[in-house]
Short mmCIF file of C-alpha atoms and ligand atoms in Angstrom, two decimals:
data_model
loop_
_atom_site.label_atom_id
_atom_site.label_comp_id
_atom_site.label_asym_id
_atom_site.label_seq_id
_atom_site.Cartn_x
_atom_site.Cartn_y
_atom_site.Cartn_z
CA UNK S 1 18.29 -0.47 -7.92
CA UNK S 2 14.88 -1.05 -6.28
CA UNK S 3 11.97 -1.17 -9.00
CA UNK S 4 8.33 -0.13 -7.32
CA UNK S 5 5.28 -0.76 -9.47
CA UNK S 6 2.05 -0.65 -8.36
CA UNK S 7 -0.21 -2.97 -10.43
CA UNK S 8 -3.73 -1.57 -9.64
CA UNK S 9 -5.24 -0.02 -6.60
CA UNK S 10 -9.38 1.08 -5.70
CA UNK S 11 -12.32 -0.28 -4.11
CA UNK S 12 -12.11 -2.89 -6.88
CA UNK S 13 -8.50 -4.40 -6.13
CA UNK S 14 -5.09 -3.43 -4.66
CA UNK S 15 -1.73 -4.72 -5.08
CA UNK S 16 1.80 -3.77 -5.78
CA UNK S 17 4.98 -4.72 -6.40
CA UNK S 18 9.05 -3.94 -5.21
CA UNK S 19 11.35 -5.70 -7.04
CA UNK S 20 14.98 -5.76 -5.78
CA UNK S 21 18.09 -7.87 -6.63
CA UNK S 22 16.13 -10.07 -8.78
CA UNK S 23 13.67 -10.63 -6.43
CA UNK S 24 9.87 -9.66 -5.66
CA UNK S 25 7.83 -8.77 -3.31
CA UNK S 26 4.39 -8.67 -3.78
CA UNK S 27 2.23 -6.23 -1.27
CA UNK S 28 -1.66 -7.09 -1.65
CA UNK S 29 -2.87 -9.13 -4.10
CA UNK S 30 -6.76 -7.92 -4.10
CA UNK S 31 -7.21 -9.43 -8.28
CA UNK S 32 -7.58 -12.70 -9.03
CA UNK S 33 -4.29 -14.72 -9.59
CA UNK S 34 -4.44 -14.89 -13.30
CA UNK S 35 -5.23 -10.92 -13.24
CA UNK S 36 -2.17 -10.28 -11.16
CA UNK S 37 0.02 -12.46 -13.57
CA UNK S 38 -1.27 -10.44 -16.55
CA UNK S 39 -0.94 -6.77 -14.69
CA UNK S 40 2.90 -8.40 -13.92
CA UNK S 41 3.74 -9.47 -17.50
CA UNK S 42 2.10 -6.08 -18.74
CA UNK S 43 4.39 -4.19 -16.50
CA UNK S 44 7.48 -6.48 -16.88
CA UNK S 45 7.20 -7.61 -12.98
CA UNK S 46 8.95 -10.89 -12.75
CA UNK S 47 7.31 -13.74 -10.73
CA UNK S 48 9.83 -16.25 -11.12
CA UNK S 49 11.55 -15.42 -7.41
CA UNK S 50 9.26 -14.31 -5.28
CA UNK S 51 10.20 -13.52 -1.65
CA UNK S 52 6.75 -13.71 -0.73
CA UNK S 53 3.44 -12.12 -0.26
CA UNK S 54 2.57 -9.41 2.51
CA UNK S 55 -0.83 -8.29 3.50
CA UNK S 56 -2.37 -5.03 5.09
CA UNK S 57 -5.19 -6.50 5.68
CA UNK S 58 -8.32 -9.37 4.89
CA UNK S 59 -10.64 -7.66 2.81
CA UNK S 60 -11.23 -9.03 -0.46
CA UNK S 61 -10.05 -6.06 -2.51
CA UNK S 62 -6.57 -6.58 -0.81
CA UNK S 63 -6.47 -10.95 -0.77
CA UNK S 64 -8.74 -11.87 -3.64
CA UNK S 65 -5.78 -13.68 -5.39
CA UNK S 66 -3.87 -14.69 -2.13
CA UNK S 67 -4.77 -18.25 -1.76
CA UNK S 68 -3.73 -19.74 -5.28
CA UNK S 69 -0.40 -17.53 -6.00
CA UNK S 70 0.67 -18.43 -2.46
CA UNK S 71 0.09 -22.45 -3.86
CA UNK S 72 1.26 -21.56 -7.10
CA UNK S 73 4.28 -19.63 -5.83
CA UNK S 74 4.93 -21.60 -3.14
CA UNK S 75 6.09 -18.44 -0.99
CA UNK S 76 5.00 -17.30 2.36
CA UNK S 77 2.68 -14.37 3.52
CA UNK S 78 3.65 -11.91 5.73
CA UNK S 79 0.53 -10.74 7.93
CA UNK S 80 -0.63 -9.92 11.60
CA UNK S 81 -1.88 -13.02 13.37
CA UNK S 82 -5.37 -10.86 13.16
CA UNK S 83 -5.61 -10.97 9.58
CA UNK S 84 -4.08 -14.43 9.53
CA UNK S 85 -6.83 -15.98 11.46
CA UNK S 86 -9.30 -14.51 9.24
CA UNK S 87 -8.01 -15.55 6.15
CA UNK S 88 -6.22 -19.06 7.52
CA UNK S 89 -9.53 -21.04 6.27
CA UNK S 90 -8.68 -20.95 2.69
CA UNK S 91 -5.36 -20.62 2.91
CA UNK S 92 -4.92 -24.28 3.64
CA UNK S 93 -1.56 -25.54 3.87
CA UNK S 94 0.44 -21.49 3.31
CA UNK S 95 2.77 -21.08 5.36
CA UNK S 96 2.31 -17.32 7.89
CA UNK S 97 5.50 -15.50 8.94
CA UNK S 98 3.97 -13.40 11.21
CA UNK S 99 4.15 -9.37 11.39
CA UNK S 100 4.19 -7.41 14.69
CA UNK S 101 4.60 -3.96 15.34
CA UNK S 102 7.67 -4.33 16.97
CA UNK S 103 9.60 -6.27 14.87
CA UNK S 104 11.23 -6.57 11.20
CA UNK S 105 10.74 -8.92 9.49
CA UNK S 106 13.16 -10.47 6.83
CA UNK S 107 11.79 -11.49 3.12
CA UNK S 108 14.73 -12.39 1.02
CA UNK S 109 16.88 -8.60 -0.18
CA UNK S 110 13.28 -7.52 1.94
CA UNK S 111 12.89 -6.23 5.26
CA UNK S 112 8.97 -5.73 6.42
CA UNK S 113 8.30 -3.31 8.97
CA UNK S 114 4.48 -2.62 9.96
CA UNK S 115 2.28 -0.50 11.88
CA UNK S 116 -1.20 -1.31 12.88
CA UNK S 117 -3.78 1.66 11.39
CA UNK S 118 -7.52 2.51 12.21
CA UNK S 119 -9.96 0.54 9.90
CA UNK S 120 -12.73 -1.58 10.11
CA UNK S 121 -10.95 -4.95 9.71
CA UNK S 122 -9.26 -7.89 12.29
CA UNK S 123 -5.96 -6.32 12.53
CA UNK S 124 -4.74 -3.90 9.89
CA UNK S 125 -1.34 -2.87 9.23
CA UNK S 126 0.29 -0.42 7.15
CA UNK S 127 3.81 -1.32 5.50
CA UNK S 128 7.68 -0.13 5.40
CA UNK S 129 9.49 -2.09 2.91
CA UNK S 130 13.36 -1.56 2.62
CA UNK S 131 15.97 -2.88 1.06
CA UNK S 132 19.87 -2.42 0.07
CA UNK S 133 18.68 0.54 -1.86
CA UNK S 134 15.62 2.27 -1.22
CA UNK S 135 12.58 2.24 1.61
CA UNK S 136 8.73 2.12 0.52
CA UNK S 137 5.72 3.09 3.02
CA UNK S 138 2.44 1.75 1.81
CA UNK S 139 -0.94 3.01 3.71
CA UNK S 140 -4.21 3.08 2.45
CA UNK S 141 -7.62 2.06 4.60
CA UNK S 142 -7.06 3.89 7.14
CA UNK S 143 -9.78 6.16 8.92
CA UNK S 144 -6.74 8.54 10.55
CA UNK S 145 -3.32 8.64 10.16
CA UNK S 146 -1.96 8.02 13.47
CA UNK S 147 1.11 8.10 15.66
CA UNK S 148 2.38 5.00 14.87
CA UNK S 149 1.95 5.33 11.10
CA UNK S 150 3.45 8.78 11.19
CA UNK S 151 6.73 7.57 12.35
CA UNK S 152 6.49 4.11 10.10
CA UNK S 153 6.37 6.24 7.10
CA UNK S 154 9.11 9.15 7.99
CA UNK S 155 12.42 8.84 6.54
CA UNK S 156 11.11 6.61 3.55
CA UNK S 157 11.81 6.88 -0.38
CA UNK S 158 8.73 6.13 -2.12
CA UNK S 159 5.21 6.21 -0.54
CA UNK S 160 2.09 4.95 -1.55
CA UNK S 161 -0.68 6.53 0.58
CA UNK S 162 -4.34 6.32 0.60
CA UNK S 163 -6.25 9.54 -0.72
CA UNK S 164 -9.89 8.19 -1.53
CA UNK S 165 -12.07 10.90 -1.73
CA UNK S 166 -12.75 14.27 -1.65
CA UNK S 167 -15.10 15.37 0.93
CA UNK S 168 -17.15 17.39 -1.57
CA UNK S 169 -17.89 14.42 -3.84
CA UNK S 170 -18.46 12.22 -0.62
CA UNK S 171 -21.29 14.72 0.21
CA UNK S 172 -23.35 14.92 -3.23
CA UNK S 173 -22.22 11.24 -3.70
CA UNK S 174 -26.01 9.88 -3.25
CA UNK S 175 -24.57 7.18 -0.68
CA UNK S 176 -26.53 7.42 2.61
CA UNK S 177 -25.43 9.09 5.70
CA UNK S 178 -24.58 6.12 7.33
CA UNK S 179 -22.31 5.25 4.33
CA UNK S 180 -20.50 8.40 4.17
CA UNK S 181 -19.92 8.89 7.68
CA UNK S 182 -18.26 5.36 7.38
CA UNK S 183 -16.49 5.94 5.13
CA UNK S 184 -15.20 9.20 6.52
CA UNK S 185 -15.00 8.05 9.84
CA UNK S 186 -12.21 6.54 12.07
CA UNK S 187 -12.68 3.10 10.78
CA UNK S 188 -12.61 3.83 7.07
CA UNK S 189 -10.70 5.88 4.34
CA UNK S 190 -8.46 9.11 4.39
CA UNK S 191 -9.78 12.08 2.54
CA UNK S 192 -7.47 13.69 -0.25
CA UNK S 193 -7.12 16.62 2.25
CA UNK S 194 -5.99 14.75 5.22
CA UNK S 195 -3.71 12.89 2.74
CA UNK S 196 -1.98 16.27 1.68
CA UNK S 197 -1.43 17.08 5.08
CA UNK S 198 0.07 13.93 6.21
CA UNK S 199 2.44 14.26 3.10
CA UNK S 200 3.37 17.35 3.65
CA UNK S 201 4.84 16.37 7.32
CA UNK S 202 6.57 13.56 5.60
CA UNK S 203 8.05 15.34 3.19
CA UNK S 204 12.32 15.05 3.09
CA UNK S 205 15.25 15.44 0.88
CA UNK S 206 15.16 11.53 -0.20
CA UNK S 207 11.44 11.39 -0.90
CA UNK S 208 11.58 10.78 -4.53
CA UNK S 209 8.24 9.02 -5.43
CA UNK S 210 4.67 9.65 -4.23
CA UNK S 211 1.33 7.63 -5.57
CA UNK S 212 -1.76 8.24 -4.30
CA UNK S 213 -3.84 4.86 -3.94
CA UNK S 214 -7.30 3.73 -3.46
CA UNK S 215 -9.06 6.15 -5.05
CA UNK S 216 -12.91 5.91 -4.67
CA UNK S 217 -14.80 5.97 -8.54
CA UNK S 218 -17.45 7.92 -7.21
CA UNK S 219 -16.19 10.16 -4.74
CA UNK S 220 -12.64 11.47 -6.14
CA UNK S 221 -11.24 11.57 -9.49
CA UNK S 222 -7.83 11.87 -10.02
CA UNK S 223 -7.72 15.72 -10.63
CA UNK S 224 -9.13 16.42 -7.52
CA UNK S 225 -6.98 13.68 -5.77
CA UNK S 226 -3.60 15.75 -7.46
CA UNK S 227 -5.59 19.67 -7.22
CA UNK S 228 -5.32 18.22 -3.02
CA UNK S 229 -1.95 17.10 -2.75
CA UNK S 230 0.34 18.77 -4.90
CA UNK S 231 0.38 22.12 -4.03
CA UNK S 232 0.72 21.06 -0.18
CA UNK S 233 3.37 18.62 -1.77
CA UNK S 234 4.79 21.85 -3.26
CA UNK S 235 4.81 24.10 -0.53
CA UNK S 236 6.69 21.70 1.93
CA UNK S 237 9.95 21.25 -0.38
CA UNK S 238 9.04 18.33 -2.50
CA UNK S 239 11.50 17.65 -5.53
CA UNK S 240 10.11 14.17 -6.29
CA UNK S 241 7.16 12.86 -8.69
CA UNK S 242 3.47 12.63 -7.54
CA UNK S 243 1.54 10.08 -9.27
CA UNK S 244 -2.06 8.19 -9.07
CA UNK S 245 -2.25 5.46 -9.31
CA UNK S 246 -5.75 3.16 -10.86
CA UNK S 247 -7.95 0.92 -10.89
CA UNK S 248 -7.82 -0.52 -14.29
CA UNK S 249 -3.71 -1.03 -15.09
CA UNK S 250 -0.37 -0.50 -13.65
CA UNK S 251 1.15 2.45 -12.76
CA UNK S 252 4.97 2.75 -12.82
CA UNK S 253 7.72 1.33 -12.70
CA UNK S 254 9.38 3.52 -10.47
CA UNK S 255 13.35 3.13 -10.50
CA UNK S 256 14.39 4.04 -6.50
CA UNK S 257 17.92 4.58 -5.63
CA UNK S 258 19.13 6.92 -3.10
CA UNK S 259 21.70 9.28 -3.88
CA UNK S 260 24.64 8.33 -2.46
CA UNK S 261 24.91 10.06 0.96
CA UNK S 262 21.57 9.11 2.18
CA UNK S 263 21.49 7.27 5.26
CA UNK S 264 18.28 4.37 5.64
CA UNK S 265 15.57 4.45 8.33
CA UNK S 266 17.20 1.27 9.78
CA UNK S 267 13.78 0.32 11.70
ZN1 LIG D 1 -10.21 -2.54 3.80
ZN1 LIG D 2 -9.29 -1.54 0.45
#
């Protein structure tokens, strides 16, 4: 059994995670270190074997805590050499296994697979996390779903994908033009309604799990993230669960286990 739970995720902090054969994983850590041990106790996430830490990307709201738990955990972190060299300075002595599009990368019961996405940072990735059991695709910051994230998130068992705002809110948000069309641009964050399209060609029998992450606080709410995506969801043959997942506490567990004539994406 694989156990996904995603401890918080927004502008305001992201990180998750996949527990498997009594280890973890941890995917982001954008809280503080003590924050991410409390959101782990609350949820019953152990932290007493951890594999190690992988990052998407630099930005604060995905690394706040990565520094001390990788000290205090003594684990590795699992990033492109992009986002590596950006956060190396205060990462003193932390060991980097590196992550390249072309390879996978083994974390204890883990294997890391990533694709590099379209936002405004040193070298973003999106994730594909699989183990014995199960397979979880985690994308969010990223202005367009492209080829390479398309096929890095087929075939998988749980995803967690971006859907940050609704382009209606974005509009009568009161954030300049310059702002939105950031935000909405290549470099920045996928709308709910490119989100339900991009689920809806990933949809598959062994899809089991869907959250929707990084909601924005003043441009979606989580109605209007689920009125987007579930009936496209819906319409393409999804038997699973859709959740959302917030800011302010965890949102899971998620028990994954495929049934037992599903084949893995082996990479
Ligand atoms: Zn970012
Ligand atoms: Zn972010």
């Amino acid at each position: 059994m694989t156990r996904l739970v995603v401890l918080g995720s927004g502008s305001k902090g992201n990180a998750l995670a996949i527990e498997h054969g009594g280890e973890t994983l941890l995917v982001d850590v954008g809280f503080s270190a003590r924050e991410i041990r409390r959101r782990a106790a609350a949820a019953a996430v152990s932290l007493d074997r951890v594999a190690g830490i992988a990052l998407t990307h630099e930005h604060g709201d995905h690394t706040a805590g990565v520094a001390l738990l990788a000290r205090e955990l003594g684990v590795p972190v699992y990033c492109s050499r992009g986002t590596w060299e950006r956060l190396r300075p205060r990462l003193g002595g932390a060991e980097h296994r590196p992550l390249t599009m072309t390879t996978v990368v083994e974390a204890g019961p883990f294997r890391i697979e990533s694709a590099e996405i379209s936002h405004d940072a040193a070298e973003p990735v999106a994730l594909a996390v699989t183990t014995a059991r199960a397979s979880v695709g985690v994308a969010y910051d990223l202005g367009r779903p492209t080829a390479a994230v398309r096929y890095l998130l087929r075939s998988r068992t749980a995803l967690v994908l971006e859907a940050n705002h609704d382009d209606v809110l974005l509009r009568t948000s009161g954030y300049p033009p310059v702002v939105q069309q950031r935000i909405a641009g290549a470099g920045g964050h996928l709308s709910n309604r490119v989100a339900a399209e991009l689920l809806a060609e990933l949809v598959h029998a062994e899809l089991a799990v869907v959250v929707l992450a990084h909601l924005s606080e003043r441009c979606n709410t989580e109605a209007h993230a689920r009125d987007a995506v579930a009936p496209a969801l819906a319409a393409a043959g999804f038997t699973g669960t859709l959740h959302v997942a917030r800011q302010g506490d965890p949102t899971g567990p998620f028990a994954l286990s495929l049934s037992e004539t599903a084949e893995l994406p082996l990479g």
